[in-house]
């Protein structure tokens, strides 16, 4: 492989390759099934969790973008049945249970999540609180944060968490507790060994093996990527350089490619060689139109979304209202291989209404009947 001339791809075919890897190139060919939900998560490697539900909570929307209409309970059932589990990865995420040992090893070694620091605190009083809460779960069974009454008189609000919520998060981050299921999207925590019997007997890979596995999974999930984007998928440190992937190219795990207009090389996983060949021949055709969650893997790395799709995007729900450019919860609009706009919307669940507050199209995107029909089909 060393010294071989890198395949060259037009930018649109590079985009289409990434969409194909992410399950967003074409509409779903058949009706969704519970197994399709599990396969979709496996394909992405991670399904980010966020509690904002102006339109729909993010994990359900990410699946909808790929599968079309499906019962949202299927994701909850996959968690309760042990097909997926919750972990701290890109952020809080669902991940395939087949990757449990990797994530457990990584989270034991990382200090990226504040809960890990709290769980490992040297403060004797905090350790006593954690031990008491863990003993309570051991003797009394699964718990929710809502099971504990606030006694300090303060309001909750964002991050105004009661102590038990903080301790549950710390025990979760430390690996003592796992999420057994969700009830109305609230976490139900239980001992890790009760959620996944045999977890303590898992052979945990070392840090080098975990990093290699996550690099491999990141490149495969992205379809095509520059080296500098690989670390973000699993929040690996440090950021990768091209030199870090030389050995991967030499042994055939990755293929180095050139993309028109890019100064830096890109990389395609060996599993995607059939897609790469189609892209080289210009045969990857994007036909899917859908809205995306702000926390969709396609756009959660703003730097990557800008380089891949020329789409400058940031979430404005945490921005003061008078400083927002587009709206509170703006969804990217994917149409036939391009991010053509963004819409600000809100679901009124009690009334059974979907409010489209505003639609912003990217410069150069023309409104025609085909776009309007595709957008209508994606929303209704």
Coordinates of C-alpha atoms in Angstrom, one line a residue:
X1 CA 0.0 0.0 0.0
X2 CA 2.9 2.4 0.8
X3 CA 3.6 4.7 -2.2
X4 CA 0.5 3.7 -4.1
X5 CA -1.4 6.5 -5.7
X6 CA -4.4 7.4 -3.5
X7 CA -7.9 7.1 -5.1
X8 CA -9.4 10.5 -5.8
X9 CA -13.0 11.2 -5.1
X10 CA -15.2 14.2 -6.0
X11 CA -16.5 15.9 -2.8
X12 CA -20.1 14.8 -3.5
X13 CA -19.1 11.2 -3.8
X14 CA -17.2 11.5 -0.5
X15 CA -20.3 12.9 1.1
X16 CA -22.4 10.1 -0.3
X17 CA -19.9 7.5 1.0
X18 CA -20.3 9.0 4.5
X19 CA -24.0 9.0 4.2
X20 CA -24.0 5.4 3.1
X21 CA -21.9 4.4 6.1
X22 CA -24.3 6.3 8.4
X23 CA -27.5 4.8 6.9
X24 CA -28.6 8.2 5.4
X25 CA -27.9 7.7 1.7
X26 CA -31.3 6.3 0.7
X27 CA -34.7 5.9 2.5
X28 CA -35.2 2.7 4.4
X29 CA -36.1 0.0 2.0
X30 CA -38.6 -1.7 4.3
X31 CA -40.6 -1.1 7.4
X32 CA -38.6 -0.8 10.7
X33 CA -38.3 -3.7 13.1
X34 CA -36.8 -4.0 16.6
X35 CA -33.8 -5.7 15.0
X36 CA -33.4 -2.8 12.6
X37 CA -33.2 -0.5 15.6
X38 CA -30.4 -2.6 17.0
X39 CA -28.6 -2.8 13.7
X40 CA -28.8 1.0 13.3
X41 CA -27.2 1.6 16.6
X42 CA -24.5 -0.9 15.8
X43 CA -23.8 0.8 12.5
X44 CA -23.4 4.2 14.1
X45 CA -21.5 2.6 17.1
X46 CA -23.0 5.4 19.4
X47 CA -26.4 6.9 19.8
X48 CA -26.1 10.2 21.7
X49 CA -28.7 10.9 24.5
X50 CA -30.1 14.3 25.1
X51 CA -33.2 15.2 27.1
X52 CA -34.4 18.2 25.1
X53 CA -37.7 17.2 23.5
X54 CA -39.0 20.2 21.7
X55 CA -39.5 18.0 18.6
X56 CA -38.5 14.6 19.9
X57 CA -35.7 13.5 22.2
X58 CA -32.5 13.1 20.2
X59 CA -32.0 9.3 20.2
X60 CA -35.5 8.7 18.9
X61 CA -35.0 11.4 16.2
X62 CA -31.7 10.0 15.1
X63 CA -33.2 6.6 14.5
X64 CA -36.3 8.1 12.8
X65 CA -33.9 9.9 10.3
X66 CA -32.6 6.5 9.2
X67 CA -35.5 4.1 9.8
X68 CA -38.6 6.2 9.2
X69 CA -41.6 5.8 11.4
X70 CA -41.2 3.3 14.2
X71 CA -42.5 2.8 17.8
X72 CA -40.1 4.7 20.1
X73 CA -40.6 2.0 22.7
X74 CA -38.4 -0.3 20.7
X75 CA -35.3 1.7 21.8
X76 CA -36.4 1.5 25.5
X77 CA -37.0 -2.3 25.0
X78 CA -33.6 -2.8 23.5
X79 CA -32.1 -1.2 26.6
X80 CA -34.2 -3.2 29.1
X81 CA -33.4 -6.4 27.2
X82 CA -29.7 -5.7 27.4
X83 CA -29.1 -5.4 23.6
X84 CA -27.7 -1.9 24.2
X85 CA -26.4 -0.1 27.3
X86 CA -25.8 3.4 28.4
X87 CA -22.2 4.7 28.7
X88 CA -20.2 7.9 28.6
X89 CA -18.5 8.1 25.2
X90 CA -18.9 11.0 22.8
X91 CA -21.3 12.2 25.4
X92 CA -23.9 10.2 27.2
X93 CA -24.8 7.5 24.7
X94 CA -26.4 4.2 24.0
X95 CA -23.9 1.6 22.6
X96 CA -24.1 -2.0 21.4
X97 CA -23.6 -4.4 24.3
X98 CA -21.1 -6.3 22.2
X99 CA -18.8 -3.3 23.0
X100 CA -19.4 -3.3 26.8
X101 CA -15.8 -4.5 27.7
X102 CA -14.3 -1.7 25.6
X103 CA -16.4 1.0 27.1
X104 CA -16.0 -0.3 30.7
X105 CA -12.2 -0.4 30.3
X106 CA -12.1 3.1 28.7
X107 CA -14.4 4.7 31.4
X108 CA -12.3 3.2 34.2
X109 CA -9.2 4.9 32.8
X110 CA -10.7 8.2 31.7
X111 CA -11.2 11.4 33.7
X112 CA -13.2 13.2 31.0
X113 CA -16.5 12.9 32.8
X114 CA -17.0 14.9 36.0
X115 CA -18.8 11.9 37.6
X116 CA -15.6 10.0 37.5
X117 CA -13.8 12.6 39.5
X118 CA -16.6 12.6 42.1
X119 CA -16.7 8.8 42.2
X120 CA -12.9 8.8 42.9
X121 CA -12.9 11.7 45.3
X122 CA -10.6 11.5 48.3
X123 CA -13.2 13.3 50.4
X124 CA -14.2 10.8 53.1
X125 CA -17.6 12.3 53.6
X126 CA -18.4 12.0 49.8
X127 CA -17.1 8.5 49.8
X128 CA -19.4 7.7 52.7
X129 CA -22.4 9.1 50.9
X130 CA -21.5 7.0 47.8
X131 CA -21.1 3.9 49.8
X132 CA -24.5 4.4 51.6
X133 CA -26.3 4.9 48.3
X134 CA -24.7 1.9 46.7
X135 CA -25.6 -0.2 49.8
X136 CA -29.2 1.1 49.5
X137 CA -29.4 0.0 45.8
X138 CA -27.9 -3.4 46.7
X139 CA -30.5 -4.0 49.4
X140 CA -33.6 -2.3 48.0
X141 CA -33.2 -2.7 44.3
X142 CA -33.3 -0.3 41.3
X143 CA -33.7 3.4 42.0
X144 CA -34.4 6.6 40.1
X145 CA -33.2 10.1 41.0
X146 CA -36.9 11.0 41.5
X147 CA -37.2 8.4 44.3
X148 CA -35.2 10.8 46.6
X149 CA -36.9 13.9 48.1
X150 CA -35.0 17.1 47.9
X151 CA -34.4 18.5 51.4
X152 CA -32.3 21.6 50.8
X153 CA -35.2 23.8 49.7
X154 CA -33.5 24.7 46.4
X155 CA -35.1 24.5 43.0
X156 CA -33.8 21.9 40.6
X157 CA -33.5 23.6 37.2
X158 CA -30.5 22.9 34.9
X159 CA -27.6 21.5 36.9
X160 CA -29.2 22.3 40.2
X161 CA -29.2 18.6 41.0
X162 CA -29.9 17.2 44.4
X163 CA -27.1 15.3 46.0
X164 CA -28.5 11.8 45.2
X165 CA -28.6 12.7 41.5
X166 CA -25.0 13.6 41.7
X167 CA -24.1 10.5 43.6
X168 CA -26.0 8.3 41.2
X169 CA -24.2 9.9 38.2
X170 CA -20.9 9.3 40.0
X171 CA -21.6 5.6 40.7
X172 CA -22.7 5.3 37.1
X173 CA -19.6 6.9 35.8
X174 CA -17.4 4.8 38.1
X175 CA -19.1 1.6 36.8
X176 CA -20.8 0.4 40.1
X177 CA -24.2 1.2 38.7
X178 CA -25.7 0.8 35.2
X179 CA -29.0 1.9 33.7
X180 CA -31.3 -1.0 33.8
X181 CA -34.1 0.7 31.9
X182 CA -35.8 4.0 31.4
X183 CA -39.2 5.0 32.6
X184 CA -40.6 8.1 30.9
X185 CA -37.0 8.7 29.9
X186 CA -35.9 8.7 33.5
X187 CA -32.9 6.5 34.2
X188 CA -33.5 3.5 36.5
X189 CA -30.2 2.5 38.1
X190 CA -29.2 -0.9 39.4
X191 CA -26.0 -2.7 40.3
X192 CA -23.9 -3.4 37.2
X193 CA -23.8 -7.1 38.0
X194 CA -27.6 -7.3 38.1
X195 CA -28.0 -5.3 34.8
X196 CA -25.4 -7.4 33.0
X197 CA -24.7 -10.7 34.9
X198 CA -21.1 -11.7 34.5
X199 CA -19.9 -8.2 33.9
X200 CA -17.3 -8.5 36.6
X201 CA -15.8 -11.5 34.8
X202 CA -15.3 -9.6 31.5
X203 CA -11.7 -9.5 30.2
X204 CA -11.0 -5.8 29.9
X205 CA -8.7 -4.8 27.1
X206 CA -5.8 -2.4 27.9
X207 CA -5.7 1.2 26.9
X208 CA -3.9 0.6 23.7
X209 CA -6.3 -2.0 22.5
X210 CA -9.3 0.2 23.5
X211 CA -7.9 3.2 21.6
X212 CA -7.2 1.1 18.5
X213 CA -10.7 -0.4 18.7
X214 CA -12.3 3.0 18.9
X215 CA -10.2 4.4 16.1
X216 CA -11.3 1.4 14.0
X217 CA -15.0 1.9 14.9
X218 CA -14.8 5.7 14.3
X219 CA -13.5 5.4 10.8
X220 CA -15.9 2.6 9.9
X221 CA -18.9 4.6 11.3
X222 CA -17.9 7.7 9.5
X223 CA -17.3 6.0 6.1
X224 CA -14.7 8.6 5.2
X225 CA -12.8 10.9 7.4
X226 CA -9.8 13.0 7.8
X227 CA -7.4 12.0 10.6
X228 CA -8.1 15.1 12.6
X229 CA -11.8 14.2 12.9
X230 CA -11.3 10.6 14.2
X231 CA -10.7 11.4 17.9
X232 CA -14.0 13.3 18.3
X233 CA -16.3 10.3 17.8
X234 CA -15.3 8.7 21.1
X235 CA -13.6 11.8 22.6
X236 CA -10.1 10.2 22.3
X237 CA -7.1 12.2 23.3
X238 CA -4.9 13.3 21.7
X239 CA -6.2 14.3 18.3
X240 CA -4.9 12.0 15.6
X241 CA -2.4 13.0 12.9
X242 CA -1.9 11.5 9.4
X243 CA 1.3 9.8 10.7
X244 CA -0.8 8.0 13.3
X245 CA -2.7 6.2 10.6
X246 CA 0.3 5.2 8.4
X247 CA 0.5 1.7 9.9
X248 CA -3.2 1.3 9.5
X249 CA -2.8 2.1 5.8
X250 CA 0.3 -0.1 5.4
X251 CA -1.5 -3.2 6.8
X252 CA -4.7 -2.7 4.8
X253 CA -7.1 -1.8 7.6
X254 CA -7.6 1.7 6.1
X255 CA -7.3 3.1 2.6
X256 CA -5.9 6.6 2.2
X257 CA -7.8 8.6 -0.4
X258 CA -7.8 12.1 -1.9
X259 CA -10.9 14.3 -2.0
X260 CA -11.2 17.1 -4.5
X261 CA -10.7 20.5 -2.8
X262 CA -9.1 19.0 0.3
X263 CA -5.5 19.7 1.2
X264 CA -5.4 16.8 3.7
X265 CA -5.9 13.1 2.9
X266 CA -8.9 11.1 4.0
X267 CA -9.3 7.6 5.1
X268 CA -11.8 4.8 4.3
X269 CA -12.2 1.6 6.4
X270 CA -11.4 -1.7 4.6
X271 CA -15.0 -2.8 5.3
X272 CA -16.2 0.0 3.0
X273 CA -14.1 -0.9 0.0
X274 CA -17.2 -1.8 -2.0
X275 CA -18.6 1.6 -1.3
X276 CA -15.3 3.2 -2.2
X277 CA -15.3 1.5 -5.5
X278 CA -18.8 2.7 -6.2
X279 CA -17.9 6.2 -5.2
X280 CA -14.9 6.2 -7.6
X281 CA -17.2 5.3 -10.4
X282 CA -19.7 8.0 -9.3
X283 CA -22.4 5.4 -8.6
X284 CA -23.3 6.4 -5.0
X285 CA -26.6 8.2 -5.5
X286 CA -28.2 10.0 -2.6
X287 CA -32.0 10.0 -2.6
X288 CA -32.9 10.5 1.0
X289 CA -34.6 13.6 2.5
X290 CA -34.9 13.9 6.3
X291 CA -34.5 16.2 9.3
X292 CA -31.6 15.5 11.6
X293 CA -31.1 15.9 15.3
X294 CA -28.5 18.4 16.4
X295 CA -26.9 15.5 18.1
X296 CA -26.8 13.2 15.0
X297 CA -23.4 11.7 14.3
X298 CA -23.4 13.3 10.9
X299 CA -23.3 16.8 12.3
X300 CA -22.2 16.6 15.9
X301 CA -18.7 17.5 14.9
X302 CA -19.1 21.1 13.6
X303 CA -15.7 21.2 12.0
X304 CA -16.4 18.0 10.1
X305 CA -19.8 19.1 9.0
X306 CA -18.4 22.3 7.7
X307 CA -15.6 20.6 5.6
X308 CA -17.8 17.7 4.4
X309 CA -21.0 19.6 3.6
X310 CA -20.1 23.3 3.7
X311 CA -22.6 23.6 6.6
X312 CA -21.9 26.0 9.4
X313 CA -24.0 24.8 12.3
X314 CA -24.2 25.2 16.0
X315 CA -26.9 24.4 18.6
X316 CA -28.6 27.6 19.8
X317 CA -30.8 26.2 22.6
X318 CA -28.1 27.2 25.1
X319 CA -27.7 30.7 23.6
X320 CA -29.6 33.6 25.0
X321 CA -32.8 34.2 23.0
X322 CA -31.7 37.7 21.8
X323 CA -28.4 36.3 20.4
X324 CA -29.9 33.4 18.4
X325 CA -29.6 33.5 14.7
X326 CA -32.0 30.8 13.7
X327 CA -34.0 29.5 16.7
X328 CA -34.1 27.5 19.9
X329 CA -33.9 24.0 18.5
X330 CA -33.0 24.1 14.8
X331 CA -32.8 20.9 12.9
X332 CA -30.5 20.4 9.9
X333 CA -32.2 19.4 6.7
X334 CA -30.6 16.6 4.6
X335 CA -31.8 16.5 1.0
X336 CA -30.3 14.1 -1.6
X337 CA -26.7 14.2 -0.3
X338 CA -26.6 17.9 0.7
X339 CA -27.4 19.8 3.9
X340 CA -29.7 22.3 2.3
X341 CA -31.1 24.2 5.2
X342 CA -32.3 24.2 8.8
X343 CA -35.7 24.5 10.3
X344 CA -37.0 25.6 13.7
X345 CA -39.9 23.5 14.8
X346 CA -41.9 22.4 17.8
X347 CA -44.1 19.4 18.5
X348 CA -47.4 20.2 20.3
X349 CA -48.0 16.7 21.6
X350 CA -51.3 17.2 23.4
X351 CA -52.8 18.9 20.3
X352 CA -51.2 16.4 17.9
X353 CA -49.7 19.3 16.0
X354 CA -46.2 19.9 14.5
X355 CA -45.4 23.6 14.3
X356 CA -42.9 24.6 11.6
X357 CA -41.8 28.0 12.9
X358 CA -39.2 28.9 10.3
X359 CA -37.2 27.4 7.4
X360 CA -33.8 28.7 6.4
X361 CA -32.3 27.4 3.2
X362 CA -28.6 27.5 2.5
X363 CA -27.3 30.0 -0.1
X364 CA -27.8 28.8 -3.7
X365 CA -30.6 26.3 -2.7
X366 CA -33.6 26.9 -4.9
X367 CA -37.1 26.1 -3.7
X368 CA -38.9 23.9 -6.2
X369 CA -41.7 21.4 -6.2
X370 CA -39.4 18.5 -5.7
X371 CA -37.8 20.0 -2.6
X372 CA -41.1 21.0 -1.1
X373 CA -42.6 17.5 -1.7
X374 CA -39.5 15.8 -0.2
X375 CA -39.6 18.1 2.8
X376 CA -43.3 17.5 3.3
X377 CA -42.6 13.7 3.1
X378 CA -39.9 14.0 5.7
X379 CA -42.0 15.8 8.2
X380 CA -45.5 14.3 7.8

